[in-house]
PDB file of C-alpha atoms and ligand atoms in Angstrom:
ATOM      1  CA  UNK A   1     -14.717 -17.341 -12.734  1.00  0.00           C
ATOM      2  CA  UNK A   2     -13.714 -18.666  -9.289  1.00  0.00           C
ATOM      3  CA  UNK A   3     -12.088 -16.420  -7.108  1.00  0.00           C
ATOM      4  CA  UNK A   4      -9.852 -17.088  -3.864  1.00  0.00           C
ATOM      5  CA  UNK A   5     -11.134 -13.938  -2.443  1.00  0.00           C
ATOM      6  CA  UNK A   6     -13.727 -11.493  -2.756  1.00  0.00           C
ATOM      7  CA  UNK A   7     -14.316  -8.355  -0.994  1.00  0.00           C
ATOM      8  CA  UNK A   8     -17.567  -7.072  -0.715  1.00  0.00           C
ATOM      9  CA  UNK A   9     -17.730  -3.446   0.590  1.00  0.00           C
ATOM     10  CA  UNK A  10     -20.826  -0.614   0.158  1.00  0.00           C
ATOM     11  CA  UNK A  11     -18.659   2.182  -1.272  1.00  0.00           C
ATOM     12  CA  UNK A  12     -16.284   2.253  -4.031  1.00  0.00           C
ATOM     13  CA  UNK A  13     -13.642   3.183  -2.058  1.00  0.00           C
ATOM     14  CA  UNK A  14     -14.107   1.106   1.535  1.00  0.00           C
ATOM     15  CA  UNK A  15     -12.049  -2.013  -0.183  1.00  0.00           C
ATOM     16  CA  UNK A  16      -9.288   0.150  -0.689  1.00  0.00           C
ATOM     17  CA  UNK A  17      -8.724   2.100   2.374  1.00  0.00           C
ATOM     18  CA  UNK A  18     -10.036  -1.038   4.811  1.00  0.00           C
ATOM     19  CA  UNK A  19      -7.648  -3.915   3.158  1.00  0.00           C
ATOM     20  CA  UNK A  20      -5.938  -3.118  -0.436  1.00  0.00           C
ATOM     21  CA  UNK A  21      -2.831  -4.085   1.271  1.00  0.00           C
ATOM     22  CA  UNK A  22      -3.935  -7.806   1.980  1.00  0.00           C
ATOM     23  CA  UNK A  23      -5.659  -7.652  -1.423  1.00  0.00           C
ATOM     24  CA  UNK A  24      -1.930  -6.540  -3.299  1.00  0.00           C
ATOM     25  CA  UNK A  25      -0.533  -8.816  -0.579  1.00  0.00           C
ATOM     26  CA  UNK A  26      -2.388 -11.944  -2.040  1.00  0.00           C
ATOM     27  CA  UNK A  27      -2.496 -10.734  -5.595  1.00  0.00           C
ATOM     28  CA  UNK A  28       1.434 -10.650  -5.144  1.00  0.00           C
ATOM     29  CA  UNK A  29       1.022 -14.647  -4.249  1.00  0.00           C
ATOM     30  CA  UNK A  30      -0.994 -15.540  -7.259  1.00  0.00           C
ATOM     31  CA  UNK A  31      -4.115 -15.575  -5.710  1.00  0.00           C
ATOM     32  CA  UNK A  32      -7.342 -14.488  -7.909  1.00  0.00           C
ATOM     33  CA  UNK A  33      -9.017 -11.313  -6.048  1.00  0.00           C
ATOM     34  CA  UNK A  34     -11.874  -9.723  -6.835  1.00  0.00           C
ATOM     35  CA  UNK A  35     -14.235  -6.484  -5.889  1.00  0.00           C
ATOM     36  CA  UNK A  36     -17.826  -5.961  -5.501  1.00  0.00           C
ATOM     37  CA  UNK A  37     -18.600  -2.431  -4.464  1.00  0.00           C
ATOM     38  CA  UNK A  38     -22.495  -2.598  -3.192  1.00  0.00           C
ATOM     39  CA  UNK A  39     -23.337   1.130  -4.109  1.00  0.00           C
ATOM     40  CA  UNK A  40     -21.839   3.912  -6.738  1.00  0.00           C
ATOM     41  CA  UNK A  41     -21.213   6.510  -3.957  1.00  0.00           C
ATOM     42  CA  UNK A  42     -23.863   8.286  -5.191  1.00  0.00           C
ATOM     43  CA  UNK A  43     -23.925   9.977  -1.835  1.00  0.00           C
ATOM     44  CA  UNK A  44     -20.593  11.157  -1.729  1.00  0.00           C
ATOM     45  CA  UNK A  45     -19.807  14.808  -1.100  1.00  0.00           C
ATOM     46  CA  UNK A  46     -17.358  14.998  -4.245  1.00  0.00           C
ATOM     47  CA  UNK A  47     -17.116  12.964  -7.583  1.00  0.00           C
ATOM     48  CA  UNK A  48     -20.252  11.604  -9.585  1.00  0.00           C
ATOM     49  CA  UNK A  49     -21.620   7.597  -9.880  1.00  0.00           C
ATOM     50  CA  UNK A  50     -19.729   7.945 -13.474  1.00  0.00           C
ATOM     51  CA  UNK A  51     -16.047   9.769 -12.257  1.00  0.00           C
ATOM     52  CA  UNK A  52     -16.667   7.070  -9.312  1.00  0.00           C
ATOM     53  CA  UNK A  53     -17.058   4.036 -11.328  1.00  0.00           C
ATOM     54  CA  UNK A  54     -14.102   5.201 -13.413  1.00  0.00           C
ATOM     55  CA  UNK A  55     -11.798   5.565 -10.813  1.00  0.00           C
ATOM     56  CA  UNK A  56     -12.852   2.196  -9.009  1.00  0.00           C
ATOM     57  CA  UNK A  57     -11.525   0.653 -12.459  1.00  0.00           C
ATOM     58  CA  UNK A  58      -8.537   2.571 -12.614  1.00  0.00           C
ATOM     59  CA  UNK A  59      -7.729   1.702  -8.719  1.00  0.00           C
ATOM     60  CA  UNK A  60      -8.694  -2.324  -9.802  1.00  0.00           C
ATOM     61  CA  UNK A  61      -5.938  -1.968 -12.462  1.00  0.00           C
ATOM     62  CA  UNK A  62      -3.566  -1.372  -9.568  1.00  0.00           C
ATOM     63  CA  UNK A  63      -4.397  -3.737  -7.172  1.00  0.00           C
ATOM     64  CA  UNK A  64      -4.233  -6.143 -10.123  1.00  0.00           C
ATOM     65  CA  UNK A  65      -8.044  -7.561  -9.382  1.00  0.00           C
ATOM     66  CA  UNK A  66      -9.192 -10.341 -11.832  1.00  0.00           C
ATOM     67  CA  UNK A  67     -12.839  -9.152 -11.730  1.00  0.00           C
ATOM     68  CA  UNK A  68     -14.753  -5.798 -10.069  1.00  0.00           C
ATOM     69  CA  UNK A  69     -18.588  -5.123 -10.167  1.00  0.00           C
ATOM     70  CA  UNK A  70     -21.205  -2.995  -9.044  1.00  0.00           C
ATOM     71  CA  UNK A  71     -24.632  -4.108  -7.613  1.00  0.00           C
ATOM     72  CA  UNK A  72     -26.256  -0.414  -8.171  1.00  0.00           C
ATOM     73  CA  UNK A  73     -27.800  -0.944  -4.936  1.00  0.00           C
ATOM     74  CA  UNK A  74     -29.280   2.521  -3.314  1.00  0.00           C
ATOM     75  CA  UNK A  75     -26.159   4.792  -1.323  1.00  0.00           C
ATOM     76  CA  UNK A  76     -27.558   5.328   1.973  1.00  0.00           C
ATOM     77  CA  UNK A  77     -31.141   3.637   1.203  1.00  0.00           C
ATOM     78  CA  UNK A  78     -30.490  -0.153   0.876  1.00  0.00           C
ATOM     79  CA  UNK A  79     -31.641  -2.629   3.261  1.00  0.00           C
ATOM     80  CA  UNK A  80     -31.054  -6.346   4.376  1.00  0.00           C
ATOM     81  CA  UNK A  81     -33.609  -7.829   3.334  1.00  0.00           C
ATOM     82  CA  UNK A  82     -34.666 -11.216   0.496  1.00  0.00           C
ATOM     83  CA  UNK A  83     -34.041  -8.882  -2.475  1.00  0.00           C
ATOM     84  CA  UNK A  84     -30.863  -7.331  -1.654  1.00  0.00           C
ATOM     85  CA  UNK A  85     -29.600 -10.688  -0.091  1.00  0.00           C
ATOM     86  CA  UNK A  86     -30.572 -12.763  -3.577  1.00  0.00           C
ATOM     87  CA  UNK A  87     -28.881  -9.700  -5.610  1.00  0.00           C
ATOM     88  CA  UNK A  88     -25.656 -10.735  -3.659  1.00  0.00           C
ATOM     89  CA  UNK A  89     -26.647 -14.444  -3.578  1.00  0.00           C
ATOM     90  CA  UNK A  90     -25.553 -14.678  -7.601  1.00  0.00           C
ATOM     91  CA  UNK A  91     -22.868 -12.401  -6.884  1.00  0.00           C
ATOM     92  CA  UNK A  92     -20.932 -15.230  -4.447  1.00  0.00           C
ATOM     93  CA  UNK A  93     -21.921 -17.777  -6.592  1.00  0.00           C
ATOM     94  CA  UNK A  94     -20.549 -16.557  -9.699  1.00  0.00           C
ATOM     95  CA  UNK A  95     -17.457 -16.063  -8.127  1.00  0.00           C
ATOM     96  CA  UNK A  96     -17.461 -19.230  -5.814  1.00  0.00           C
ATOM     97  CA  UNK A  97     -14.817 -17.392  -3.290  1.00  0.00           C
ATOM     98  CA  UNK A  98     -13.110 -19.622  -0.441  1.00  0.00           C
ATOM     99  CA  UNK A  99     -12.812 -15.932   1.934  1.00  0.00           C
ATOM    100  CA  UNK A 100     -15.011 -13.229   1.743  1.00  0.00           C
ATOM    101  CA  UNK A 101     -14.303  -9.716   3.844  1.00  0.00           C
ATOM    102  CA  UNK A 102     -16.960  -7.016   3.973  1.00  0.00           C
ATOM    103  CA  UNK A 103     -17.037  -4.188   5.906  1.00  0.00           C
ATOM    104  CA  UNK A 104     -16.410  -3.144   9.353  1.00  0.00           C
ATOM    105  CA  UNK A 105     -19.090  -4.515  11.889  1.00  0.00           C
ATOM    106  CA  UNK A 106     -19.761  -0.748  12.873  1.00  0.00           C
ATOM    107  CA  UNK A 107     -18.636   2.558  11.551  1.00  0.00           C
ATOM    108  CA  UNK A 108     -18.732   6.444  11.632  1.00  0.00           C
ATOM    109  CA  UNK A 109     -20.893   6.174   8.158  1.00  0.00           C
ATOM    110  CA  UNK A 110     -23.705   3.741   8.971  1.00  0.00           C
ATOM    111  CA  UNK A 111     -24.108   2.453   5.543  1.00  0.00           C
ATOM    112  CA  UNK A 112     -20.772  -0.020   6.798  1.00  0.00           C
ATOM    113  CA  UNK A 113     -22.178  -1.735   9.485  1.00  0.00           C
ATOM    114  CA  UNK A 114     -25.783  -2.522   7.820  1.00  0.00           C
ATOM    115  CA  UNK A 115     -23.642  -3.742   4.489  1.00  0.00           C
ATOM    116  CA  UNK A 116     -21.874  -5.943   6.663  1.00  0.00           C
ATOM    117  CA  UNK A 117     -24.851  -7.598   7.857  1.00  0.00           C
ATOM    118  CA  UNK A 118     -26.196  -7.773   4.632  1.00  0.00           C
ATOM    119  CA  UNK A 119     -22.881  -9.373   3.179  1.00  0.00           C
ATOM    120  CA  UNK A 120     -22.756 -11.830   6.180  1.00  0.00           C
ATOM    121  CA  UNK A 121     -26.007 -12.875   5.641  1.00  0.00           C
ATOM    122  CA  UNK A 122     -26.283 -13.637   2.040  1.00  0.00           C
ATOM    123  CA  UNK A 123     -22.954 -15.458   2.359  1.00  0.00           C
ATOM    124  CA  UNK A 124     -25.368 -18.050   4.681  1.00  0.00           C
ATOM    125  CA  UNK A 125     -27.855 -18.472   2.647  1.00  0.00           C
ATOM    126  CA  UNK A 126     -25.856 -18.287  -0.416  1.00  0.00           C
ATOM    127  CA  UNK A 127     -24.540 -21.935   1.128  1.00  0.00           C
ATOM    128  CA  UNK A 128     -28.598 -23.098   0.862  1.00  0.00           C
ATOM    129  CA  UNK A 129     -29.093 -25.184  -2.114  1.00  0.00           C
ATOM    130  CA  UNK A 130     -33.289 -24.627  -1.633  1.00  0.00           C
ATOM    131  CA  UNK A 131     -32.309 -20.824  -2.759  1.00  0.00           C
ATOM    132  CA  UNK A 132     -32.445 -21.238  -6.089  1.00  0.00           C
ATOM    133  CA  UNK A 133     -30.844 -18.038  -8.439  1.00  0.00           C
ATOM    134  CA  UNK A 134     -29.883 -17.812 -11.995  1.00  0.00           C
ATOM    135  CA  UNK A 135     -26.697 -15.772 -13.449  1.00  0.00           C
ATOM    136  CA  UNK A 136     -28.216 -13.077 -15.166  1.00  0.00           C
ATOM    137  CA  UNK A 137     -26.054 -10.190 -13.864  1.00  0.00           C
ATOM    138  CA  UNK A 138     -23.451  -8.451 -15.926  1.00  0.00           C
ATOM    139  CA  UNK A 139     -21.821  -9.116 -18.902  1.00  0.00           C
ATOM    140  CA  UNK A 140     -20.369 -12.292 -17.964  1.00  0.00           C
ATOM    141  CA  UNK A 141     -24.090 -13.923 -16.821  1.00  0.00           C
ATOM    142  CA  UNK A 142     -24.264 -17.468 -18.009  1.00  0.00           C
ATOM    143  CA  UNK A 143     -28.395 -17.811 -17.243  1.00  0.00           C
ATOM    144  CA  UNK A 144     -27.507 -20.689 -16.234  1.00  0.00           C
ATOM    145  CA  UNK A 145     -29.151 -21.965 -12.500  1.00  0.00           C
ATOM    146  CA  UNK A 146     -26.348 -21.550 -10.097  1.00  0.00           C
ATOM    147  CA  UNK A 147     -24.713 -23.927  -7.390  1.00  0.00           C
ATOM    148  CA  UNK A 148     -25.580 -23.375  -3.885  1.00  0.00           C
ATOM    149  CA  UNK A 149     -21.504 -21.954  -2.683  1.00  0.00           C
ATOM    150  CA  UNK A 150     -21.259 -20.983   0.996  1.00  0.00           C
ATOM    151  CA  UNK A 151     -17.091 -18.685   1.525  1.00  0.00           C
ATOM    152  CA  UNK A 152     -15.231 -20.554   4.637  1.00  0.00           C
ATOM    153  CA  UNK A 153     -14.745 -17.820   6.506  1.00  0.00           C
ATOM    154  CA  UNK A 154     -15.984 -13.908   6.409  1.00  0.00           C
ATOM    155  CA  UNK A 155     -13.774 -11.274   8.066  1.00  0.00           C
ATOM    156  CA  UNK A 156     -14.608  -7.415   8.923  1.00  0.00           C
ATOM    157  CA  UNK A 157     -12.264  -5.100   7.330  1.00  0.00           C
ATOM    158  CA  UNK A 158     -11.811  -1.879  10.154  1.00  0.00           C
ATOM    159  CA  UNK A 159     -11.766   1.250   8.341  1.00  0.00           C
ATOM    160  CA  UNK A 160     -12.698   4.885  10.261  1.00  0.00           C
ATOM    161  CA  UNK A 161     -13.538   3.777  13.877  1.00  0.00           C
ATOM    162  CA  UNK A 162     -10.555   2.131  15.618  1.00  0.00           C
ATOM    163  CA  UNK A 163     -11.619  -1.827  16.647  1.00  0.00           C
ATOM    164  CA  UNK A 164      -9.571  -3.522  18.331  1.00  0.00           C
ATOM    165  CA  UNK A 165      -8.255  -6.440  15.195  1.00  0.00           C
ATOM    166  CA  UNK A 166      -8.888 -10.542  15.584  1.00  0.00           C
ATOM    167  CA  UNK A 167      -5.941 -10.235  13.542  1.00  0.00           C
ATOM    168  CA  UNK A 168      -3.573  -8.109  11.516  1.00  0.00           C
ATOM    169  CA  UNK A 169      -2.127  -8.736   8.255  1.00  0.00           C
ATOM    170  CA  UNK A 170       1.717  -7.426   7.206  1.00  0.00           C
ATOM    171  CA  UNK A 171       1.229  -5.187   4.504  1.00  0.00           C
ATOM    172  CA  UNK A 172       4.656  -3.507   5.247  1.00  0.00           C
ATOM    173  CA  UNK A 173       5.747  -4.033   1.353  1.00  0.00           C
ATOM    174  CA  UNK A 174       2.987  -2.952   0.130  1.00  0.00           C
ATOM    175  CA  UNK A 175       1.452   0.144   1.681  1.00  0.00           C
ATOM    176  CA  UNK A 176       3.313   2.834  -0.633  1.00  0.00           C
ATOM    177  CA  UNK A 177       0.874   1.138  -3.354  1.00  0.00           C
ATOM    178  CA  UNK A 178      -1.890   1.189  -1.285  1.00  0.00           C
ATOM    179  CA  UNK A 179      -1.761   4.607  -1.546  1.00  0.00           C
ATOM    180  CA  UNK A 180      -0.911   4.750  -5.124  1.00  0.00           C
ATOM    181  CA  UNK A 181      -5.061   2.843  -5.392  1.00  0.00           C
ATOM    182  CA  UNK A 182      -6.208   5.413  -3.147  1.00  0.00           C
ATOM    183  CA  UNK A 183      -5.205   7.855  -5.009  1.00  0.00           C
ATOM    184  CA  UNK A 184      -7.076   6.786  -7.978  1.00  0.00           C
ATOM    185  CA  UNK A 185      -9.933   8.368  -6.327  1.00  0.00           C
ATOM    186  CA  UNK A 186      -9.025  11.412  -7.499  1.00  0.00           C
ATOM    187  CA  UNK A 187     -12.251  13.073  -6.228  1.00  0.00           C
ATOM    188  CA  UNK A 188     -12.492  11.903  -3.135  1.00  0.00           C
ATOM    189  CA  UNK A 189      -9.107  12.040  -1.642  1.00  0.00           C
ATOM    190  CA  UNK A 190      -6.790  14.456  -0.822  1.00  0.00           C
ATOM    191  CA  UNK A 191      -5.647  16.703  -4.202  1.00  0.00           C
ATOM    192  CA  UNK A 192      -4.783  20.490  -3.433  1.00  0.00           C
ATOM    193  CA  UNK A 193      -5.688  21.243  -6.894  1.00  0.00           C
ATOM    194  CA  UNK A 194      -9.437  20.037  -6.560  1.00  0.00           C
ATOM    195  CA  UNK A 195     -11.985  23.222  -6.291  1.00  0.00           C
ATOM    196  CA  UNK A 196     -14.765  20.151  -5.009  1.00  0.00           C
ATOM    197  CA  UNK A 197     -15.819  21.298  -1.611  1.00  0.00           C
ATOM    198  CA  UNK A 198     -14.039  19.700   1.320  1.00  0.00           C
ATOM    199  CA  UNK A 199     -14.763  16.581   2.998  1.00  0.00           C
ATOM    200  CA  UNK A 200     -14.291  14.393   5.808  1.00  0.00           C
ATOM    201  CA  UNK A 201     -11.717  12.217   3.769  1.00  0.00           C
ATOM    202  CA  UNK A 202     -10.712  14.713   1.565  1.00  0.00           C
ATOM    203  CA  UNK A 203      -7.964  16.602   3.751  1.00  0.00           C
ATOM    204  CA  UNK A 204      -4.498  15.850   3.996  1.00  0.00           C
ATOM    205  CA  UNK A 205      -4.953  14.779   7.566  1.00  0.00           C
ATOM    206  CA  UNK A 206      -7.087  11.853   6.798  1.00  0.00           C
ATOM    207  CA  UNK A 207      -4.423  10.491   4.920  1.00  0.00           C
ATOM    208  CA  UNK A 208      -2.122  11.101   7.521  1.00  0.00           C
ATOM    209  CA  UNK A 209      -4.468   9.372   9.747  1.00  0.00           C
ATOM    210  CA  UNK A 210      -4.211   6.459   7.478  1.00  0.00           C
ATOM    211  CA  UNK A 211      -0.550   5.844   7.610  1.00  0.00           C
ATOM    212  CA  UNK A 212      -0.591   6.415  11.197  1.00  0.00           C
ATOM    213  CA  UNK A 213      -3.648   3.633  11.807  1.00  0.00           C
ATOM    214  CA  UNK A 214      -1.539   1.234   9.357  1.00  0.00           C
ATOM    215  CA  UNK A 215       1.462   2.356  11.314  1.00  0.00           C
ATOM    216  CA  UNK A 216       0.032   1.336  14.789  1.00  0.00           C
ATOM    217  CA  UNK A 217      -1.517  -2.096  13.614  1.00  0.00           C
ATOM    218  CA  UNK A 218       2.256  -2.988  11.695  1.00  0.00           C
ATOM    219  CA  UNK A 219       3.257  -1.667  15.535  1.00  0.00           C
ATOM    220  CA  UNK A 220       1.704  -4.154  17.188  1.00  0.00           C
ATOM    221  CA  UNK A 221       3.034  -7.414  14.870  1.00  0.00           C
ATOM    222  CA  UNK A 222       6.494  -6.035  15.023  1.00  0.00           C
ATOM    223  CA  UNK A 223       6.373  -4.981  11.494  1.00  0.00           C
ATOM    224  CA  UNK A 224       5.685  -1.268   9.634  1.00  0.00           C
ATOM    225  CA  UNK A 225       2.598  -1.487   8.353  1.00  0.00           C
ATOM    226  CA  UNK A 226      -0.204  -3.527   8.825  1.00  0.00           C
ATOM    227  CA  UNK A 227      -4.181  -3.835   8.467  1.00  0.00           C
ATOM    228  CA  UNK A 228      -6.597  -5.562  11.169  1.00  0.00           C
ATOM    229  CA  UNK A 229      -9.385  -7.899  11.045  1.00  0.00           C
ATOM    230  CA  UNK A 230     -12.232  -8.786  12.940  1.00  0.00           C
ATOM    231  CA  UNK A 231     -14.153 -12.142  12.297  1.00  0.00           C
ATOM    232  CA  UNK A 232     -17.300 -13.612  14.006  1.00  0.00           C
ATOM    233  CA  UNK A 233     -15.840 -17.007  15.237  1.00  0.00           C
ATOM    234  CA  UNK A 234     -12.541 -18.262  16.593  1.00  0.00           C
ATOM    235  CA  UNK A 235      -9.923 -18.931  13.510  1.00  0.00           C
ATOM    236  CA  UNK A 236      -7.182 -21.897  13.697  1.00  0.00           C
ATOM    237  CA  UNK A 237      -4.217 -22.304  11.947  1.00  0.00           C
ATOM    238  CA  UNK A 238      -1.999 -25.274  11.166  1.00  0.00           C
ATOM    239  CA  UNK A 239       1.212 -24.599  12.160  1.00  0.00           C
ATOM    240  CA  UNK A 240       1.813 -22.203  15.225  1.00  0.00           C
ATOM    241  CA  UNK A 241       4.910 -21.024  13.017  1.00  0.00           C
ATOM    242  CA  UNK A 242       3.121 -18.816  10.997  1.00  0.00           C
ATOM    243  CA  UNK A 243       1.708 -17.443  13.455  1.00  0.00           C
ATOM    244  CA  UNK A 244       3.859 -13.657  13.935  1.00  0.00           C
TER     245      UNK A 244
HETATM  246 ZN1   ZN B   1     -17.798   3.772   2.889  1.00  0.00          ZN
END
């Protein structure tokens, strides 16, 4: 199934709280979105790899995705290197996406700034027909040998540590549902009623901090809410007009 965009993020979780605005945004547009999570969280303070996955589906439901997966790679312990790169080499291809965006390029939790070399990476050489891979991930693998597909563009997603944005997208109409996909994480995010011991973005404050961080990049645009971007090269546009 081709996809207009695919985000490709380590945690269940990181997709959400670094662009499921832009994601509802596009989805809203009749764009085809999808989600692969790199890891199950396994690491996590609260929740389990099996209440995880769970609520990953139940937040794709809400952001309306047309596919989500999970590569099983290792929380904490995977690396960039040939096998993890080829793992996520059938993953692109399946999905054939024209943007990808992956996590930040550095982060409080170091897992984001290693996936995001990783993701960057294998969306190269994913554009190298000499790589040869076959679909045989998933329920939806063909077998078949796959084209060579290289995304247009790759953007960083800025989650905990403030970077200062390439761009920022308007999410101003759809933050309140943001939230709502956030809040499918039932164990990870703030609930008063949880007896899981407390964590970093557990609290009420964090999602506080949240609205306030989409409040000051919406600031910036002249608009409510919004989400920054980085990217690795300089982007164009067509018209200067939609430029805000
Ligand atoms: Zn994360």
């Amino acid at each position: 199934m081709k996809l207009d965009l695919l985000v490709i993020a380590v945690h269940p979780d990181d997709a959400e709280l670094g662009c499921a605005g832009t994601i509802l945004s596009l989805v809203a547009q009749g764009k085809k979105v999808g989600i692969v999570d790199l890891t199950r969280g396994e690491l996590g303070t609260r929740g389990t790899p099996e209440i995880r996955l769970q609520e990953a589906d139940a937040a794709a439901r809400i952001l309306g995705l047309s596919a989500r997966e999970n590569m099983g790679f290792r929380d904490g312990f995977f690396r960039n290197d040939e096998e993890h790169q080829k793992a996520l080499i059938v993953a692109i291809r399946r999905y054939q996406p024209d943007i990808v965006i992956t996590n930040a390029i550095y982060d409080r939790h170091p897992d984001h700034g290693r996936a995001s070399e990783l993701v960057v990476d294998a969306c190269f050489y994913s554009g190298l027909r000499q790589i040869k891979t076959v679909d045989n991930l998933g329920a939806d693998a063909s077998g078949l040998e796959q084209e060579a597909w290289r995304p247009k563009l790759v953007y960083h997603l800025i989650q905990d540590r403030y970077i200062k944005p390439d761009f920022i997208v308007d999410i101003t109409d759809f933050y309140e549902k943001k939230q709502e996909s956030l809040l499918a994480y039932k164990s990870q995010f703030y609930d008063p009623k949880s007896n899981e011991p407390m964590s970093y973005i557990a609290s009420q404050e964090f999602m506080e901090f949240l609205r306030a961080r989409a409040e000051e990049f919406g600031h910036v645009i002249g608009v409510k809410y919004g989400e920054g971007f980085t990217v690795d090269r300089t982007i164009g546009v067509k018209n200067l007009f939609d430029l805000k």
